[in-house]
Structures are given as C-alpha cells and as structure tokens.
Amino acid sequence: MKLEGVRMTGSLAVPAMGMTGSIVVSAAPPAKQILEISINGFGTMVQGINGDKAWASQPGGEPMMMPEAQAKPMIENARFYDRYQPRKRYQSATTTGTETMDGEEVYVVELVSTGGTESVGFYSVETGLQRAEKSRAVPGAAAFDSEIVYLDYKEHDGLKFASVMKMVQQGFAQEITFETIEINPEFDAGTFDAPGDL
C-alpha cells in the first residue's frame, strides 16, 4: 500500500504482422492509467483512464471517448490497489485444481470480477505468483478472448513484477518485455488528464 505509482517502459513485438515498437505504461491510484504504444513505421496509439473516463487516440486521428462497453473493463482494470486487495477486485474466486505449466505446478482459479468479467487465473503453488490469466469479455462464453502469460519476475524496491508478458488477443500473439520499471516515479502535472475537450 506504500506504492503510489508505477511507470513501466519496454519493447513490443507482434511477430505475425512483422511489427515492433515501444510501450510505456503509467499508473497511479485511485484508477489512473496511460498506455502509450509506438509502432515503428505506424505511429503512436494512446489509451487513457482517469477514474470514470476512458479515451483513446490512433495515429493521425483525434482523441475520442471509449464507448461504455469498452470503457467499463478498462476502468475496472485500472483500479490501482485492487490487484493487491483481491477481495475488492473479485466477487468470487474458486480453486478448481492444479495443473502443470512449463514444468511448474499451478493452482487453477475461476474468477469473477466485481464488474462481472470472467477469467481463469493460474498461480504458482511454490511462490504464489501469477503465471497466466485467460479472460472472457462475454460472461458464459465458451471461448476465451485473451490470454496473458507472465514470465521472468524481477524485484523492484521489494516488489515483484513480471518483466515479460506474452499475450494472445483477438487472435494476434504479442510479446512485451519491460526493461525499466520505476516505483513511485514523479509524474508531470496533467499526465493522466484527458486531452482537449474530453
């Protein structure tokens, strides 16, 4: 709870599309987040959340508010302390068993967030660290919409963060490697403000 902000800087690759670039994730309580993705030869995309608002901008386009259906899970995910207070983040969590993931035994936990998002979390039996998560955008759907694998945990100021994330979203595999993770950085004034008239 001493954590007051995080800034993570790294590289992004989408192998199937031959795309590479950089990524910066800035986050602060209570629910502030800025995601900046710069794709080589394409431009910079920005997604922002500031409490109860979510917006996005594409290269060459004007910033726009996100529709409620898209904004709701983004805002829910941006609640800064919820990851460290799981009883506030989830309305239910049911351990259904264990399985082996990359040679490591993991607990399999069915999760339903307070906003109704369904997911399955995979947590190391030995360390308790999260190894993966599969999510459904539509409750009760047979298939998962996204999958994230968390790798190479490293300690920063006494806290452990995954420095590599492998994701499959909308059928595309992506890999993010964070080279720098700053704990309680100094954010410039207005960092999390919505742009323009938004």
mmCIF file of C-alpha atoms in Angstrom:
data_model
loop_
_atom_site.group_PDB
_atom_site.id
_atom_site.type_symbol
_atom_site.label_atom_id
_atom_site.label_comp_id
_atom_site.label_asym_id
_atom_site.label_seq_id
_atom_site.Cartn_x
_atom_site.Cartn_y
_atom_site.Cartn_z
ATOM 1 C CA MET A 1 0.000 0.000 0.000
ATOM 2 C CA LYS A 2 3.067 2.265 0.045
ATOM 3 C CA LEU A 3 3.011 2.058 -3.748
ATOM 4 C CA GLU A 4 1.847 5.394 -5.169
ATOM 5 C CA GLY A 5 2.607 4.891 -8.836
ATOM 6 C CA VAL A 6 4.415 2.779 -11.406
ATOM 7 C CA ARG A 7 5.938 3.506 -14.802
ATOM 8 C CA MET A 8 6.970 0.552 -16.972
ATOM 9 C CA THR A 9 8.938 1.056 -20.185
ATOM 10 C CA GLY A 10 9.796 -1.594 -22.716
ATOM 11 C CA SER A 11 9.513 -3.102 -26.180
ATOM 12 C CA LEU A 12 6.588 -4.660 -28.037
ATOM 13 C CA ALA A 13 6.511 -7.232 -30.848
ATOM 14 C CA VAL A 14 3.657 -8.660 -32.931
ATOM 15 C CA PRO A 15 5.514 -11.359 -34.918
ATOM 16 C CA ALA A 16 2.644 -12.374 -37.227
ATOM 17 C CA MET A 17 2.396 -8.807 -38.528
ATOM 18 C CA GLY A 18 6.129 -8.082 -38.500
ATOM 19 C CA MET A 19 5.513 -5.172 -36.135
ATOM 20 C CA THR A 20 7.845 -3.917 -33.419
ATOM 21 C CA GLY A 21 7.810 -0.870 -31.232
ATOM 22 C CA SER A 22 7.934 0.538 -27.733
ATOM 23 C CA ILE A 23 5.480 0.673 -24.858
ATOM 24 C CA VAL A 24 5.123 2.856 -21.777
ATOM 25 C CA VAL A 25 2.558 2.096 -19.072
ATOM 26 C CA SER A 26 1.998 4.714 -16.368
ATOM 27 C CA ALA A 27 -0.378 4.020 -13.479
ATOM 28 C CA ALA A 28 -1.394 5.700 -10.234
ATOM 29 C CA PRO A 29 -4.237 5.499 -7.701
ATOM 30 C CA PRO A 30 -7.115 5.503 -7.499
ATOM 31 C CA ALA A 31 -7.716 4.475 -11.141
ATOM 32 C CA LYS A 32 -5.371 6.355 -13.440
ATOM 33 C CA GLN A 33 -3.548 4.774 -16.350
ATOM 34 C CA ILE A 34 -1.895 5.851 -19.584
ATOM 35 C CA LEU A 35 -0.820 3.267 -22.165
ATOM 36 C CA GLU A 36 1.394 4.571 -24.976
ATOM 37 C CA ILE A 37 2.320 2.195 -27.803
ATOM 38 C CA SER A 38 4.595 3.412 -30.595
ATOM 39 C CA ILE A 39 4.766 1.080 -33.601
ATOM 40 C CA ASN A 40 7.712 1.520 -35.946
ATOM 41 C CA GLY A 41 6.521 2.977 -39.248
ATOM 42 C CA PHE A 42 2.954 3.382 -38.000
ATOM 43 C CA GLY A 43 2.788 5.904 -35.187
ATOM 44 C CA THR A 44 1.704 6.155 -31.560
ATOM 45 C CA MET A 45 -1.524 4.902 -30.023
ATOM 46 C CA VAL A 46 -2.611 6.153 -26.599
ATOM 47 C CA GLN A 47 -5.237 4.813 -24.204
ATOM 48 C CA GLY A 48 -6.058 6.685 -21.028
ATOM 49 C CA ILE A 49 -8.166 6.126 -17.943
ATOM 50 C CA ASN A 50 -8.768 8.748 -15.281
ATOM 51 C CA GLY A 51 -11.210 7.480 -12.685
ATOM 52 C CA ASP A 52 -14.509 7.145 -14.549
ATOM 53 C CA LYS A 53 -13.384 8.132 -18.059
ATOM 54 C CA ALA A 54 -11.546 6.186 -20.755
ATOM 55 C CA TRP A 55 -10.315 7.555 -24.070
ATOM 56 C CA ALA A 56 -8.077 6.569 -26.950
ATOM 57 C CA SER A 57 -6.279 8.085 -29.912
ATOM 58 C CA GLN A 58 -4.928 6.441 -33.061
ATOM 59 C CA PRO A 59 -2.106 7.759 -35.269
ATOM 60 C CA GLY A 60 -3.413 10.674 -37.308
ATOM 61 C CA GLY A 61 -6.769 10.689 -35.516
ATOM 62 C CA GLU A 62 -8.419 12.847 -32.872
ATOM 63 C CA PRO A 63 -8.759 11.514 -29.306
ATOM 64 C CA MET A 64 -12.188 10.038 -28.610
ATOM 65 C CA MET A 65 -14.080 8.783 -25.597
ATOM 66 C CA MET A 66 -14.370 5.000 -25.418
ATOM 67 C CA PRO A 67 -17.887 3.506 -25.649
ATOM 68 C CA GLU A 68 -19.210 2.366 -22.273
ATOM 69 C CA ALA A 69 -18.959 -1.332 -23.151
ATOM 70 C CA GLN A 70 -15.229 -0.950 -23.854
ATOM 71 C CA ALA A 71 -14.546 1.611 -21.143
ATOM 72 C CA LYS A 72 -16.036 -0.379 -18.258
ATOM 73 C CA PRO A 73 -13.467 -3.243 -18.195
ATOM 74 C CA MET A 74 -10.627 -0.768 -18.842
ATOM 75 C CA ILE A 75 -11.632 1.351 -15.844
ATOM 76 C CA GLU A 76 -12.111 -1.744 -13.714
ATOM 77 C CA ASN A 77 -8.640 -2.991 -14.625
ATOM 78 C CA ALA A 78 -7.089 0.419 -13.871
ATOM 79 C CA ARG A 79 -8.192 0.436 -10.209
ATOM 80 C CA PHE A 80 -4.707 0.672 -8.807
ATOM 81 C CA TYR A 81 -4.927 -1.074 -5.450
ATOM 82 C CA ASP A 82 -7.418 -3.776 -6.438
ATOM 83 C CA ARG A 83 -4.616 -6.100 -7.571
ATOM 84 C CA TYR A 84 -3.267 -6.002 -4.037
ATOM 85 C CA GLN A 85 -6.722 -6.309 -2.425
ATOM 86 C CA PRO A 86 -8.273 -9.253 -4.289
ATOM 87 C CA ARG A 87 -11.421 -9.292 -2.152
ATOM 88 C CA LYS A 88 -12.270 -5.886 -3.628
ATOM 89 C CA ARG A 89 -11.316 -6.925 -7.172
ATOM 90 C CA TYR A 90 -13.267 -10.202 -7.302
ATOM 91 C CA GLN A 91 -16.769 -11.113 -6.207
ATOM 92 C CA SER A 92 -15.837 -14.800 -6.315
ATOM 93 C CA ALA A 93 -12.743 -16.971 -6.616
ATOM 94 C CA THR A 94 -12.917 -20.762 -6.790
ATOM 95 C CA THR A 95 -9.859 -23.002 -6.906
ATOM 96 C CA THR A 96 -10.743 -25.900 -9.205
ATOM 97 C CA GLY A 97 -7.486 -27.868 -9.027
ATOM 98 C CA THR A 98 -3.882 -27.793 -10.151
ATOM 99 C CA GLU A 99 -2.067 -28.363 -13.426
ATOM 100 C CA THR A 100 1.458 -28.118 -14.778
ATOM 101 C CA MET A 101 2.539 -25.024 -16.720
ATOM 102 C CA ASP A 102 6.047 -25.016 -18.214
ATOM 103 C CA GLY A 103 7.105 -27.624 -15.675
ATOM 104 C CA GLU A 104 5.698 -25.703 -12.703
ATOM 105 C CA GLU A 105 2.649 -26.739 -10.694
ATOM 106 C CA VAL A 106 -0.017 -24.031 -10.632
ATOM 107 C CA TYR A 107 -3.376 -23.545 -8.958
ATOM 108 C CA VAL A 108 -6.276 -23.043 -11.377
ATOM 109 C CA VAL A 109 -8.701 -20.409 -10.042
ATOM 110 C CA GLU A 110 -12.049 -19.453 -11.605
ATOM 111 C CA LEU A 111 -12.502 -15.693 -11.062
ATOM 112 C CA VAL A 112 -15.425 -13.304 -11.428
ATOM 113 C CA SER A 113 -14.567 -9.625 -11.029
ATOM 114 C CA THR A 114 -16.804 -7.133 -9.252
ATOM 115 C CA GLY A 115 -17.751 -5.858 -12.721
ATOM 116 C CA GLY A 116 -18.788 -9.340 -13.871
ATOM 117 C CA THR A 117 -15.748 -10.157 -16.050
ATOM 118 C CA GLU A 118 -14.953 -13.874 -16.007
ATOM 119 C CA SER A 119 -11.402 -15.175 -16.076
ATOM 120 C CA VAL A 120 -9.231 -18.083 -15.004
ATOM 121 C CA GLY A 121 -6.059 -17.329 -13.067
ATOM 122 C CA PHE A 122 -3.052 -19.634 -12.811
ATOM 123 C CA TYR A 123 -0.883 -19.162 -9.700
ATOM 124 C CA SER A 124 2.389 -20.860 -8.794
ATOM 125 C CA VAL A 125 1.934 -23.388 -5.979
ATOM 126 C CA GLU A 126 5.501 -22.713 -4.839
ATOM 127 C CA THR A 127 5.639 -18.902 -4.920
ATOM 128 C CA GLY A 128 2.014 -17.735 -5.207
ATOM 129 C CA LEU A 129 2.960 -15.509 -8.149
ATOM 130 C CA GLN A 130 0.511 -15.282 -11.037
ATOM 131 C CA ARG A 131 1.711 -17.226 -14.073
ATOM 132 C CA ALA A 132 -1.165 -16.646 -16.505
ATOM 133 C CA GLU A 133 -4.729 -15.414 -16.939
ATOM 134 C CA LYS A 134 -7.389 -16.216 -19.516
ATOM 135 C CA SER A 135 -10.365 -13.848 -19.826
ATOM 136 C CA ARG A 136 -13.830 -13.802 -21.359
ATOM 137 C CA ALA A 137 -15.331 -10.493 -22.475
ATOM 138 C CA VAL A 138 -18.803 -12.074 -22.570
ATOM 139 C CA PRO A 139 -19.832 -13.917 -19.366
ATOM 140 C CA GLY A 140 -20.561 -17.576 -20.007
ATOM 141 C CA ALA A 141 -18.852 -17.626 -23.415
ATOM 142 C CA ALA A 142 -17.282 -20.950 -24.352
ATOM 143 C CA ALA A 143 -14.060 -19.416 -25.659
ATOM 144 C CA PHE A 144 -11.578 -17.044 -24.037
ATOM 145 C CA ASP A 145 -10.962 -13.673 -25.712
ATOM 146 C CA SER A 146 -7.496 -13.099 -24.335
ATOM 147 C CA GLU A 147 -4.666 -14.912 -22.649
ATOM 148 C CA ILE A 148 -1.662 -13.436 -20.831
ATOM 149 C CA VAL A 149 1.379 -15.361 -19.604
ATOM 150 C CA TYR A 150 3.595 -13.652 -17.002
ATOM 151 C CA LEU A 151 7.305 -14.518 -17.066
ATOM 152 C CA ASP A 152 10.660 -13.523 -15.612
ATOM 153 C CA TYR A 153 9.580 -11.890 -12.356
ATOM 154 C CA LYS A 154 12.106 -9.388 -11.028
ATOM 155 C CA GLU A 155 12.235 -7.479 -7.756
ATOM 156 C CA HIS A 156 11.994 -3.681 -7.706
ATOM 157 C CA ASP A 157 12.136 -1.921 -4.331
ATOM 158 C CA GLY A 158 10.897 -5.066 -2.595
ATOM 159 C CA LEU A 159 8.038 -5.686 -5.059
ATOM 160 C CA LYS A 160 7.993 -8.361 -7.762
ATOM 161 C CA PHE A 161 6.864 -7.581 -11.303
ATOM 162 C CA ALA A 162 6.764 -9.789 -14.391
ATOM 163 C CA SER A 163 9.228 -8.298 -16.867
ATOM 164 C CA VAL A 164 7.895 -10.353 -19.804
ATOM 165 C CA MET A 165 4.250 -10.694 -20.852
ATOM 166 C CA LYS A 166 3.145 -12.958 -23.705
ATOM 167 C CA MET A 167 -0.398 -12.226 -24.872
ATOM 168 C CA VAL A 168 -2.889 -13.530 -27.372
ATOM 169 C CA GLN A 169 -5.661 -11.004 -28.059
ATOM 170 C CA GLN A 170 -8.113 -11.087 -30.947
ATOM 171 C CA GLY A 171 -6.082 -13.901 -32.462
ATOM 172 C CA PHE A 172 -2.779 -11.997 -32.507
ATOM 173 C CA ALA A 173 0.216 -13.045 -30.412
ATOM 174 C CA GLN A 174 2.141 -10.212 -28.796
ATOM 175 C CA GLU A 175 5.176 -10.101 -26.540
ATOM 176 C CA ILE A 176 6.085 -7.250 -24.222
ATOM 177 C CA THR A 177 9.430 -7.002 -22.464
ATOM 178 C CA PHE A 178 9.775 -4.318 -19.798
ATOM 179 C CA GLU A 179 13.361 -3.103 -19.499
ATOM 180 C CA THR A 180 12.625 -0.435 -16.885
ATOM 181 C CA ILE A 181 10.146 -0.478 -14.006
ATOM 182 C CA GLU A 182 10.054 2.676 -11.873
ATOM 183 C CA ILE A 183 8.438 2.618 -8.447
ATOM 184 C CA ASN A 184 6.744 5.850 -7.284
ATOM 185 C CA PRO A 185 8.022 7.963 -10.209
ATOM 186 C CA GLU A 186 7.437 11.703 -10.436
ATOM 187 C CA PHE A 187 4.627 12.165 -12.955
ATOM 188 C CA ASP A 188 4.337 15.500 -14.740
ATOM 189 C CA ALA A 189 1.250 17.567 -13.916
ATOM 190 C CA GLY A 190 -1.591 16.582 -16.219
ATOM 191 C CA THR A 191 -0.113 13.196 -17.121
ATOM 192 C CA PHE A 192 -3.444 11.453 -16.631
ATOM 193 C CA ASP A 193 -5.729 14.243 -17.864
ATOM 194 C CA ALA A 194 -7.990 13.557 -20.832
ATOM 195 C CA PRO A 195 -6.782 15.508 -23.893
ATOM 196 C CA GLY A 196 -8.515 18.538 -25.351
ATOM 197 C CA ASP A 197 -12.222 18.926 -24.627
ATOM 198 C CA LEU A 198 -12.668 15.319 -23.496
#
